[in-house]
Amino acid sequence: MMDENAAREAVVRAADELFYARGVQAVGMDAVRTAAGVSLKRIYSLFASKDELIVAVLHHRTGVWDSGLASASERATTARERILAIFDFLDAWFREPDFRGCAFINTHGELGASSTAVADAVREQKRTFQQYVAQLVADAGAPPALAPQLAILAEGAQTTAAIAGTPDAAHHARAAAETLLDAAVPARPAAVVGS
Amino acid sequence: MMDENAAREAVVRAADELFYARGVQAVGMDAVRTAAGVSLKRIYSLFASKDELIVAVLHHRTGVWDSGLASASERATTARERILAIFDFLDAWFREPDFRGCAFINTHGELGASSTAVADAVREQKRTFQQYVAQLVADAGAPPALAPQLAILAEGAQTTAAIAGTPDAAHHARAAAETLLDAAVPARPAAVVGS
DNA sequence: TTGCGCGGAGAACGTTCGTTCTCTACTGTA
DNA sequence: TACAGTAGAGAACGAACGTTCTCCGCGCAA
């Protein structure tokens, strides 16, 4: 039998995929059971309710997003490059065949009005991303006001790509980010990250 | 008794408010009936199904959005001012107490995966907005590539404001739009709209 | 007045879903 | 072998929902 951690992870991963592909409310716990290979009894011993599972899925997605972003910026050496790497990361994501927009935005639109736990988890993820951008902006020597502008570009690219069904928005957002960076950063070599 | 058009409008308006406030799937047809003051029998004689009502609500919202945007840009005399008026319009909207993000984005996240009619209606609305922006960009004498960048800013501001629960994003997006405009438009007086 | 058709109120129906319960099989121990 | 405990499969339960149906009252034509 699976130990508790393995069962927990199997359930969260299966629920994540199903929720993302079809929407949370369109997926029954039976479908999660089948996909995860974990009995309903066990699922309900690991999570008190579907709501709790939803929050666990959002936390799991936060980790996936953070590590994806981190690995996408690994090759970048300057803060400016790291900022632009965000949009390259988005571009690659938008091209995945099962891309269906940002799971946090989707889930917030679906359940944010009725579940404060969901709204909180989504808000927390976005706040973390904004802080990540703010750090890069500071590293680049740009004024702090640039950070929310870049974050808004990233958010807008995600919804635009999801609705249009094309990855173009990543390219447009990246071009806008470059313009904003050029306008914000004093005209001298960008600072190296961490310097 | 209400004539057909009045009943239709009462149902669509009531459904619009309820769907926007709570999410589509969280609202039963009984609640629409009560809010609209139109019997279920009548509702189903006007709309073949809830899906059809949802699409009608989205079309109604498109009209509301378009006219709101048009009246917000009435006082603007130049294309640049009209572009920035978009973000002032967003700012005013974000400050409304019952603001809960863009209904199109929310509905797409909730039902876009299962209903192509919903996905189509949402895509159509976004396409119309992008064309509106593209026209203003052309009027301003800026290169066409600026238009999708401004549209992405507007989309990102809507989701950011909805999730954060604050109207700040409108201000940030407006500032970014100004920077992009300054960088894109040749340094001479902007053309007057329609000239 | 009588009959007719339309529409309102809401009960009813069938389905789906979240959650719990029952039954059975299996594992490890004495 | 007998037994206790655990977990899986899925039936069962109660609620909610989309949709339809029934019953009743009203307005109107003759």
GROMACS .gro file of C-alpha atoms (C1' of nucleotides) in nm:
model
  450
    1MET     CA    1   0.000   0.000   0.000
    2MET     CA    2   0.107   0.358  -0.055
    3ASP     CA    3   0.232   0.535   0.251
    4GLU     CA    4   0.058   0.852   0.359
    5ASN     CA    5   0.286   1.093   0.177
    6ALA     CA    6   0.273   0.899  -0.147
    7ALA     CA    7  -0.106   0.877  -0.134
    8ARG     CA    8  -0.132   1.246  -0.056
    9GLU     CA    9   0.088   1.338  -0.346
   10ALA     CA   10  -0.094   1.106  -0.586
   11VAL     CA   11  -0.426   1.262  -0.493
   12VAL     CA   12  -0.298   1.618  -0.522
   13ARG     CA   13  -0.131   1.557  -0.856
   14ALA     CA   14  -0.434   1.385  -1.003
   15ALA     CA   15  -0.669   1.653  -0.873
   16ASP     CA   16  -0.439   1.924  -1.003
   17GLU     CA   17  -0.444   1.785  -1.355
   18LEU     CA   18  -0.819   1.730  -1.357
   19PHE     CA   19  -0.906   2.064  -1.199
   20TYR     CA   20  -0.682   2.249  -1.439
   21ALA     CA   21  -0.813   2.073  -1.747
   22ARG     CA   22  -1.184   2.087  -1.670
   23GLY     CA   23  -1.238   2.339  -1.392
   24VAL     CA   24  -1.274   2.255  -1.025
   25GLN     CA   25  -1.649   2.221  -1.001
   26ALA     CA   26  -1.667   2.007  -1.312
   27VAL     CA   27  -1.453   1.737  -1.150
   28GLY     CA   28  -1.615   1.499  -0.904
   29MET     CA   29  -1.432   1.328  -0.624
   30ASP     CA   30  -1.498   0.999  -0.803
   31ALA     CA   31  -1.284   1.118  -1.094
   32VAL     CA   32  -1.007   1.211  -0.853
   33ARG     CA   33  -1.033   0.869  -0.694
   34THR     CA   34  -1.002   0.693  -1.026
   35ALA     CA   35  -0.715   0.908  -1.153
   36ALA     CA   36  -0.519   0.891  -0.829
   37GLY     CA   37  -0.581   0.524  -0.760
   38VAL     CA   38  -0.666   0.607  -0.401
   39SER     CA   39  -0.996   0.510  -0.246
   40LEU     CA   40  -1.250   0.773  -0.146
   41LYS     CA   41  -1.221   0.660   0.213
   42ARG     CA   42  -0.850   0.723   0.205
   43ILE     CA   43  -0.888   1.059   0.031
   44TYR     CA   44  -1.125   1.174   0.303
   45SER     CA   45  -0.883   1.058   0.569
   46LEU     CA   46  -0.614   1.276   0.409
   47PHE     CA   47  -0.833   1.579   0.331
   48ALA     CA   48  -1.134   1.678   0.537
   49SER     CA   49  -1.328   1.802   0.235
   50LYS     CA   50  -1.301   1.888  -0.130
   51ASP     CA   51  -1.234   2.248  -0.031
   52GLU     CA   52  -0.929   2.139   0.163
   53LEU     CA   53  -0.807   1.940  -0.137
   54ILE     CA   54  -0.851   2.244  -0.359
   55VAL     CA   55  -0.633   2.452  -0.131
   56ALA     CA   56  -0.372   2.176  -0.121
   57VAL     CA   57  -0.373   2.169  -0.501
   58LEU     CA   58  -0.318   2.545  -0.513
   59HIS     CA   59  -0.025   2.517  -0.275
   60HIS     CA   60   0.119   2.240  -0.487
   61ARG     CA   61   0.085   2.458  -0.799
   62THR     CA   62   0.261   2.739  -0.621
   63GLY     CA   63   0.561   2.514  -0.574
   64VAL     CA   64   0.557   2.401  -0.934
   65TRP     CA   65   0.535   2.761  -1.055
   66ASP     CA   66   0.814   2.882  -0.829
   67SER     CA   67   1.055   2.610  -0.932
   68GLY     CA   68   0.967   2.649  -1.298
   69LEU     CA   69   1.039   3.017  -1.278
   70ALA     CA   70   1.361   2.958  -1.091
   71SER     CA   71   1.493   2.708  -1.343
   72ALA     CA   72   1.390   2.933  -1.632
   73SER     CA   73   1.605   3.213  -1.499
   74GLU     CA   74   1.903   2.995  -1.421
   75ARG     CA   75   2.095   3.078  -1.734
   76ALA     CA   76   2.039   3.450  -1.695
   77THR     CA   77   2.329   3.642  -1.551
   78THR     CA   78   2.184   3.991  -1.509
   79ALA     CA   79   1.868   4.105  -1.339
   80ARG     CA   80   1.741   4.236  -1.670
   81GLU     CA   81   1.786   3.896  -1.827
   82ARG     CA   82   1.609   3.734  -1.535
   83ILE     CA   83   1.316   3.965  -1.579
   84LEU     CA   84   1.293   3.888  -1.948
   85ALA     CA   85   1.329   3.518  -1.870
   86ILE     CA   86   0.990   3.538  -1.703
   87PHE     CA   87   0.833   3.608  -2.039
   88ASP     CA   88   1.033   3.337  -2.211
   89PHE     CA   89   0.905   3.103  -1.945
   90LEU     CA   90   0.550   3.214  -2.019
   91ASP     CA   91   0.606   3.168  -2.391
   92ALA     CA   92   0.714   2.809  -2.344
   93TRP     CA   93   0.419   2.745  -2.116
   94PHE     CA   94   0.165   2.898  -2.354
   95ARG     CA   95   0.285   2.660  -2.624
   96GLU     CA   96   0.212   2.349  -2.423
   97PRO     CA   97  -0.087   2.177  -2.582
   98ASP     CA   98  -0.288   2.159  -2.262
   99PHE     CA   99  -0.227   2.519  -2.158
  100ARG     CA  100  -0.550   2.662  -2.026
  101GLY     CA  101  -0.446   2.982  -1.853
  102CYS     CA  102  -0.328   3.046  -1.502
  103ALA     CA  103  -0.481   2.796  -1.262
  104PHE     CA  104  -0.485   3.056  -0.988
  105ILE     CA  105  -0.675   3.308  -1.195
  106ASN     CA  106  -0.916   3.042  -1.317
  107THR     CA  107  -0.980   2.905  -0.971
  108HIS     CA  108  -1.019   3.253  -0.827
  109GLY     CA  109  -1.277   3.336  -1.090
  110GLU     CA  110  -1.461   3.015  -1.021
  111LEU     CA  111  -1.451   2.998  -0.641
  112GLY     CA  112  -1.300   3.321  -0.513
  113ALA     CA  113  -1.641   3.464  -0.434
  114SER     CA  114  -1.755   3.172  -0.223
  115SER     CA  115  -1.436   3.044  -0.059
  116THR     CA  116  -1.208   3.278   0.129
  117ALA     CA  117  -0.954   2.997   0.166
  118VAL     CA  118  -0.925   2.975  -0.211
  119ALA     CA  119  -0.910   3.353  -0.247
  120ASP     CA  120  -0.637   3.369   0.016
  121ALA     CA  121  -0.426   3.100  -0.146
  122VAL     CA  122  -0.448   3.273  -0.483
  123ARG     CA  123  -0.370   3.614  -0.339
  124GLU     CA  124  -0.072   3.470  -0.156
  125GLN     CA  125   0.070   3.319  -0.474
  126LYS     CA  126   0.034   3.645  -0.665
  127ARG     CA  127   0.193   3.837  -0.379
  128THR     CA  128   0.492   3.603  -0.384
  129PHE     CA  129   0.533   3.653  -0.757
  130GLN     CA  130   0.515   4.029  -0.719
  131GLN     CA  131   0.785   4.017  -0.455
  132TYR     CA  132   1.001   3.806  -0.684
  133VAL     CA  133   0.966   4.067  -0.956
  134ALA     CA  134   1.027   4.348  -0.709
  135GLN     CA  135   1.356   4.189  -0.606
  136LEU     CA  136   1.469   4.160  -0.967
  137VAL     CA  137   1.371   4.520  -1.032
  138ALA     CA  138   1.573   4.632  -0.734
  139ASP     CA  139   1.867   4.422  -0.854
  140ALA     CA  140   1.841   4.589  -1.192
  141GLY     CA  141   1.867   4.928  -1.032
  142ALA     CA  142   1.525   5.035  -1.159
  143PRO     CA  143   1.272   5.231  -0.955
  144PRO     CA  144   1.032   5.014  -0.752
  145ALA     CA  145   0.733   5.139  -0.951
  146LEU     CA  146   0.849   4.924  -1.241
  147ALA     CA  147   0.780   4.600  -1.056
  148PRO     CA  148   0.398   4.607  -1.048
  149GLN     CA  149   0.399   4.714  -1.412
  150LEU     CA  150   0.597   4.406  -1.510
  151ALA     CA  151   0.378   4.184  -1.295
  152ILE     CA  152   0.067   4.323  -1.464
  153LEU     CA  153   0.220   4.243  -1.802
  154ALA     CA  154   0.278   3.885  -1.693
  155GLU     CA  155  -0.079   3.849  -1.563
  156GLY     CA  156  -0.227   4.005  -1.872
  157ALA     CA  157  -0.024   3.780  -2.097
  158GLN     CA  158  -0.158   3.473  -1.918
  159THR     CA  159  -0.523   3.563  -1.954
  160THR     CA  160  -0.480   3.691  -2.308
  161ALA     CA  161  -0.304   3.375  -2.418
  162ALA     CA  162  -0.561   3.155  -2.247
  163ILE     CA  163  -0.859   3.324  -2.409
  164ALA     CA  164  -0.707   3.377  -2.752
  165GLY     CA  165  -0.562   3.028  -2.760
  166THR     CA  166  -0.235   3.154  -2.902
  167PRO     CA  167   0.105   3.218  -2.742
  168ASP     CA  168   0.153   3.560  -2.903
  169ALA     CA  169   0.085   3.747  -2.580
  170ALA     CA  170   0.414   3.629  -2.432
  171HIS     CA  171   0.606   3.794  -2.712
  172HIS     CA  172   0.406   4.117  -2.688
  173ALA     CA  173   0.446   4.132  -2.311
  174ARG     CA  174   0.816   4.070  -2.340
  175ALA     CA  175   0.855   4.354  -2.588
  176ALA     CA  176   0.663   4.585  -2.356
  177ALA     CA  177   0.881   4.477  -2.065
  178GLU     CA  178   1.192   4.563  -2.263
  179THR     CA  179   1.058   4.908  -2.342
  180LEU     CA  180   0.969   4.967  -1.978
  181LEU     CA  181   1.312   4.847  -1.867
  182ASP     CA  182   1.488   5.068  -2.117
  183ALA     CA  183   1.289   5.366  -1.995
  184ALA     CA  184   1.343   5.287  -1.627
  185VAL     CA  185   1.704   5.180  -1.603
  186PRO     CA  186   1.974   5.448  -1.621
  187ALA     CA  187   2.168   5.413  -1.945
  188ARG     CA  188   2.466   5.219  -1.817
  189PRO     CA  189   2.550   4.848  -1.790
  190ALA     CA  190   2.288   4.667  -1.583
  191ALA     CA  191   2.398   4.552  -1.241
  192VAL     CA  192   2.486   4.186  -1.199
  193VAL     CA  193   2.235   3.994  -0.988
  194GLY     CA  194   2.325   4.001  -0.624
  195SER     CA  195   2.580   4.273  -0.661
  196MET     CA  196  -4.762   4.114  -1.791
  197MET     CA  197  -4.416   4.195  -1.916
  198ASP     CA  198  -4.377   4.175  -2.288
  199GLU     CA  199  -4.117   3.944  -2.429
  200ASN     CA  200  -3.839   4.199  -2.453
  201ALA     CA  201  -3.893   4.327  -2.102
  202ALA     CA  202  -3.895   3.976  -1.958
  203ARG     CA  203  -3.586   3.887  -2.154
  204GLU     CA  204  -3.402   4.191  -2.028
  205ALA     CA  205  -3.514   4.137  -1.668
  206VAL     CA  206  -3.386   3.780  -1.678
  207VAL     CA  207  -3.054   3.874  -1.837
  208ARG     CA  208  -2.992   4.160  -1.596
  209ALA     CA  209  -3.077   3.953  -1.291
  210ALA     CA  210  -2.865   3.662  -1.411
  211ASP     CA  211  -2.579   3.897  -1.491
  212GLU     CA  212  -2.571   4.038  -1.142
  213LEU     CA  213  -2.598   3.700  -0.975
  214PHE     CA  214  -2.346   3.526  -1.202
  215TYR     CA  215  -2.096   3.806  -1.155
  216ALA     CA  216  -2.133   3.819  -0.779
  217ARG     CA  217  -2.125   3.445  -0.707
  218GLY     CA  218  -1.997   3.269  -1.015
  219VAL     CA  219  -2.214   3.105  -1.278
  220GLN     CA  220  -2.230   2.754  -1.142
  221ALA     CA  221  -2.308   2.874  -0.792
  222VAL     CA  222  -2.631   3.035  -0.909
  223GLY     CA  223  -2.933   2.816  -0.963
  224MET     CA  224  -3.212   2.894  -1.204
  225ASP     CA  225  -3.441   2.933  -0.903
  226ALA     CA  226  -3.234   3.229  -0.787
  227VAL     CA  227  -3.257   3.385  -1.132
  228ARG     CA  228  -3.631   3.334  -1.127
  229THR     CA  229  -3.668   3.506  -0.792
  230ALA     CA  230  -3.438   3.795  -0.877
  231ALA     CA  231  -3.591   3.857  -1.218
  232GLY     CA  232  -3.952   3.809  -1.115
  233VAL     CA  233  -4.007   3.587  -1.415
  234SER     CA  234  -4.134   3.233  -1.383
  235LEU     CA  235  -3.915   2.937  -1.469
  236LYS     CA  236  -4.160   2.840  -1.739
  237ARG     CA  237  -4.121   3.178  -1.900
  238ILE     CA  238  -3.744   3.176  -1.865
  239TYR     CA  239  -3.726   2.843  -2.046
  240SER     CA  240  -3.951   2.977  -2.317
  241LEU     CA  241  -3.705   3.265  -2.370
  242PHE     CA  242  -3.383   3.062  -2.334
  243ALA     CA  243  -3.355   2.698  -2.429
  244SER     CA  244  -3.112   2.622  -2.148
  245LYS     CA  245  -2.894   2.776  -1.883
  246ASP     CA  246  -2.604   2.765  -2.130
  247GLU     CA  247  -2.799   2.984  -2.368
  248LEU     CA  248  -2.875   3.227  -2.087
  249ILE     CA  249  -2.507   3.242  -1.998
  250VAL     CA  250  -2.418   3.338  -2.353
  251ALA     CA  251  -2.694   3.601  -2.356
  252VAL     CA  252  -2.552   3.744  -2.033
  253LEU     CA  253  -2.206   3.763  -2.187
  254HIS     CA  254  -2.343   3.946  -2.490
  255HIS     CA  255  -2.525   4.186  -2.260
  256ARG     CA  256  -2.202   4.251  -2.069
  257THR     CA  257  -2.024   4.319  -2.394
  258GLY     CA  258  -2.270   4.599  -2.464
  259VAL     CA  259  -2.233   4.742  -2.116
  260TRP     CA  260  -1.855   4.733  -2.143
  261ASP     CA  261  -1.847   4.892  -2.487
  262SER     CA  262  -2.076   5.180  -2.391
  263GLY     CA  263  -1.892   5.234  -2.062
  264LEU     CA  264  -1.566   5.258  -2.247
  265ALA     CA  265  -1.714   5.489  -2.507
  266SER     CA  266  -1.854   5.730  -2.251
  267ALA     CA  267  -1.530   5.724  -2.052
  268SER     CA  268  -1.337   5.845  -2.355
  269GLU     CA  269  -1.589   6.111  -2.454
  270ARG     CA  270  -1.405   6.398  -2.295
  271ALA     CA  271  -1.073   6.296  -2.448
  272THR     CA  272  -0.970   6.491  -2.755
  273THR     CA  273  -0.657   6.308  -2.867
  274ALA     CA  274  -0.598   5.942  -2.931
  275ARG     CA  275  -0.340   5.937  -2.654
  276GLU     CA  276  -0.595   6.069  -2.409
  277ARG     CA  277  -0.846   5.811  -2.525
  278ILE     CA  278  -0.596   5.537  -2.464
  279LEU     CA  279  -0.523   5.662  -2.114
  280ALA     CA  280  -0.897   5.702  -2.052
  281ILE     CA  281  -0.920   5.323  -2.070
  282PHE     CA  282  -0.715   5.300  -1.754
  283ASP     CA  283  -0.911   5.575  -1.582
  284PHE     CA  284  -1.222   5.380  -1.668
  285LEU     CA  285  -1.067   5.070  -1.513
  286ASP     CA  286  -0.970   5.267  -1.204
  287ALA     CA  287  -1.326   5.383  -1.147
  288TRP     CA  288  -1.455   5.032  -1.202
  289PHE     CA  289  -1.205   4.874  -0.962
  290ARG     CA  290  -1.326   5.109  -0.691
  291GLU     CA  291  -1.685   4.993  -0.712
  292PRO     CA  292  -1.763   4.795  -0.399
  293ASP     CA  293  -1.889   4.491  -0.583
  294PHE     CA  294  -1.600   4.473  -0.830
  295ARG     CA  295  -1.501   4.113  -0.871
  296GLY     CA  296  -1.279   4.113  -1.177
  297CYS     CA  297  -1.363   4.081  -1.542
  298ALA     CA  298  -1.677   3.873  -1.590
  299PHE     CA  299  -1.543   3.741  -1.918
  300ILE     CA  300  -1.219   3.622  -1.766
  301ASN     CA  301  -1.401   3.470  -1.470
  302THR     CA  302  -1.656   3.292  -1.684
  303HIS     CA  303  -1.389   3.169  -1.921
  304GLY     CA  304  -1.195   3.024  -1.632
  305GLU     CA  305  -1.506   2.857  -1.499
  306LEU     CA  306  -1.668   2.725  -1.815
  307GLY     CA  307  -1.430   2.786  -2.104
  308ALA     CA  308  -1.306   2.429  -2.092
  309SER     CA  309  -1.649   2.271  -2.116
  310SER     CA  310  -1.850   2.515  -2.328
  311THR     CA  311  -1.722   2.631  -2.662
  312ALA     CA  312  -2.011   2.878  -2.685
  313VAL     CA  313  -1.887   3.050  -2.371
  314ALA     CA  314  -1.527   3.041  -2.490
  315ASP     CA  315  -1.631   3.191  -2.823
  316ALA     CA  316  -1.831   3.473  -2.664
  317VAL     CA  317  -1.541   3.563  -2.439
  318ARG     CA  318  -1.287   3.549  -2.720
  319GLU     CA  319  -1.510   3.767  -2.934
  320GLN     CA  320  -1.535   4.033  -2.664
  321LYS     CA  321  -1.159   4.041  -2.613
  322ARG     CA  322  -1.103   4.062  -2.987
  323THR     CA  323  -1.338   4.359  -3.010
  324PHE     CA  324  -1.149   4.535  -2.732
  325GLN     CA  325  -0.817   4.468  -2.900
  326GLN     CA  326  -0.948   4.617  -3.222
  327TYR     CA  327  -1.068   4.923  -3.032
  328VAL     CA  328  -0.721   4.969  -2.889
  329ALA     CA  329  -0.561   4.905  -3.227
  330GLN     CA  330  -0.769   5.184  -3.380
  331LEU     CA  331  -0.663   5.428  -3.109
  332VAL     CA  332  -0.301   5.328  -3.155
  333ALA     CA  333  -0.327   5.391  -3.525
  334ASP     CA  334  -0.493   5.727  -3.458
  335ALA     CA  335  -0.207   5.816  -3.227
  336GLY     CA  336   0.041   5.747  -3.502
  337ALA     CA  337   0.210   5.471  -3.305
  338PRO     CA  338   0.329   5.142  -3.455
  339PRO     CA  339   0.068   4.864  -3.450
  340ALA     CA  340   0.280   4.652  -3.215
  341LEU     CA  341   0.186   4.888  -2.933
  342ALA     CA  342  -0.179   4.783  -2.937
  343PRO     CA  343  -0.149   4.430  -2.800
  344GLN     CA  344   0.089   4.559  -2.535
  345LEU     CA  345  -0.169   4.807  -2.411
  346ALA     CA  346  -0.442   4.544  -2.423
  347ILE     CA  347  -0.230   4.310  -2.214
  348LEU     CA  348  -0.182   4.586  -1.958
  349ALA     CA  349  -0.558   4.632  -1.934
  350GLU     CA  350  -0.617   4.257  -1.892
  351GLY     CA  351  -0.345   4.224  -1.633
  352ALA     CA  352  -0.479   4.518  -1.438
  353GLN     CA  353  -0.821   4.356  -1.421
  354THR     CA  354  -0.702   4.024  -1.283
  355THR     CA  355  -0.449   4.186  -1.053
  356ALA     CA  356  -0.710   4.420  -0.906
  357ALA     CA  357  -0.961   4.140  -0.868
  358ILE     CA  358  -0.724   3.911  -0.681
  359ALA     CA  359  -0.553   4.176  -0.472
  360GLY     CA  360  -0.881   4.346  -0.389
  361THR     CA  361  -0.730   4.689  -0.444
  362PRO     CA  362  -0.755   4.935  -0.734
  363ASP     CA  363  -0.381   5.007  -0.747
  364ALA     CA  364  -0.330   4.805  -1.062
  365ALA     CA  365  -0.517   5.062  -1.269
  366HIS     CA  366  -0.269   5.330  -1.172
  367HIS     CA  367   0.030   5.106  -1.237
  368ALA     CA  368  -0.103   4.998  -1.574
  369ARG     CA  369  -0.174   5.357  -1.670
  370ALA     CA  370   0.180   5.459  -1.585
  371ALA     CA  371   0.317   5.173  -1.792
  372ALA     CA  372   0.091   5.273  -2.081
  373GLU     CA  373   0.225   5.627  -2.066
  374THR     CA  374   0.580   5.501  -2.081
  375LEU     CA  375   0.501   5.275  -2.376
  376LEU     CA  376   0.325   5.560  -2.555
  377ASP     CA  377   0.615   5.796  -2.496
  378ALA     CA  378   0.854   5.540  -2.636
  379ALA     CA  379   0.636   5.457  -2.936
  380VAL     CA  380   0.502   5.789  -3.056
  381PRO     CA  381   0.734   6.021  -3.248
  382ALA     CA  382   0.809   6.330  -3.040
  383ARG     CA  383   0.562   6.570  -3.197
  384PRO     CA  384   0.204   6.674  -3.114
  385ALA     CA  385  -0.027   6.374  -3.119
  386ALA     CA  386  -0.278   6.359  -3.400
  387VAL     CA  387  -0.635   6.455  -3.318
  388VAL     CA  388  -0.875   6.162  -3.328
  389GLY     CA  389  -1.027   6.116  -3.668
  390SER     CA  390  -0.793   6.352  -3.843
  391DT     C1'  391  -7.167   3.336  -1.847
  392DT     C1'  392  -6.892   2.988  -2.059
  393DG     C1'  393  -6.500   2.813  -2.261
  394DC     C1'  394  -6.022   2.878  -2.392
  395DG     C1'  395  -5.555   2.983  -2.383
  396DC     C1'  396  -5.179   3.184  -2.152
  397DG     C1'  397  -4.887   3.240  -1.774
  398DG     C1'  398  -4.743   3.217  -1.266
  399DA     C1'  399  -4.611   2.942  -0.867
  400DG     C1'  400  -4.377   2.590  -0.740
  401DA     C1'  401  -4.393   2.073  -0.701
  402DA     C1'  402  -4.180   1.693  -0.925
  403DC     C1'  403  -3.828   1.432  -1.173
  404DG     C1'  404  -3.393   1.261  -1.290
  405DT     C1'  405  -2.919   1.340  -1.243
  406DT     C1'  406  -2.496   1.466  -1.028
  407DC     C1'  407  -2.213   1.531  -0.649
  408DG     C1'  408  -1.992   1.548  -0.182
  409DT     C1'  409  -1.965   1.257   0.183
  410DT     C1'  410  -2.039   0.840   0.461
  411DC     C1'  411  -2.126   0.353   0.528
  412DT     C1'  412  -2.113  -0.143   0.439
  413DC     C1'  413  -1.906  -0.539   0.302
  414DT     C1'  414  -1.525  -0.796   0.178
  415DA     C1'  415  -1.034  -0.921   0.130
  416DC     C1'  416  -0.595  -0.917   0.307
  417DT     C1'  417  -0.200  -0.892   0.635
  418DG     C1'  418   0.039  -0.994   1.043
  419DT     C1'  419   0.037  -1.235   1.489
  420DA     C1'  420  -0.026  -1.601   1.833
  421DT     C1'  421  -0.607  -2.179   1.209
  422DA     C1'  422  -0.836  -1.801   1.438
  423DC     C1'  423  -0.857  -1.321   1.497
  424DA     C1'  424  -0.806  -0.821   1.492
  425DG     C1'  425  -0.727  -0.427   1.232
  426DT     C1'  426  -0.694  -0.187   0.802
  427DA     C1'  427  -0.805  -0.050   0.355
  428DG     C1'  428  -1.032  -0.093  -0.105
  429DA     C1'  429  -1.449  -0.096  -0.396
  430DG     C1'  430  -1.837   0.099  -0.452
  431DA     C1'  431  -2.324   0.126  -0.278
  432DA     C1'  432  -2.596   0.449  -0.027
  433DC     C1'  433  -2.758   0.891   0.133
  434DG     C1'  434  -2.899   1.358   0.132
  435DA     C1'  435  -2.872   1.781  -0.094
  436DA     C1'  436  -2.866   2.075  -0.495
  437DC     C1'  437  -2.958   2.168  -0.954
  438DG     C1'  438  -3.143   2.190  -1.444
  439DT     C1'  439  -3.550   2.103  -1.654
  440DT     C1'  440  -4.034   1.972  -1.700
  441DC     C1'  441  -4.502   1.920  -1.546
  442DT     C1'  442  -4.926   2.011  -1.293
  443DC     C1'  443  -5.253   2.294  -1.109
  444DC     C1'  444  -5.477   2.714  -1.070
  445DG     C1'  445  -5.630   3.180  -1.178
  446DC     C1'  446  -5.696   3.549  -1.496
  447DG     C1'  447  -5.836   3.791  -1.918
  448DC     C1'  448  -6.093   3.779  -2.325
  449DA     C1'  449  -6.402   3.651  -2.713
  450DA     C1'  450  -6.870   3.517  -2.823
   0.00000   0.00000   0.00000
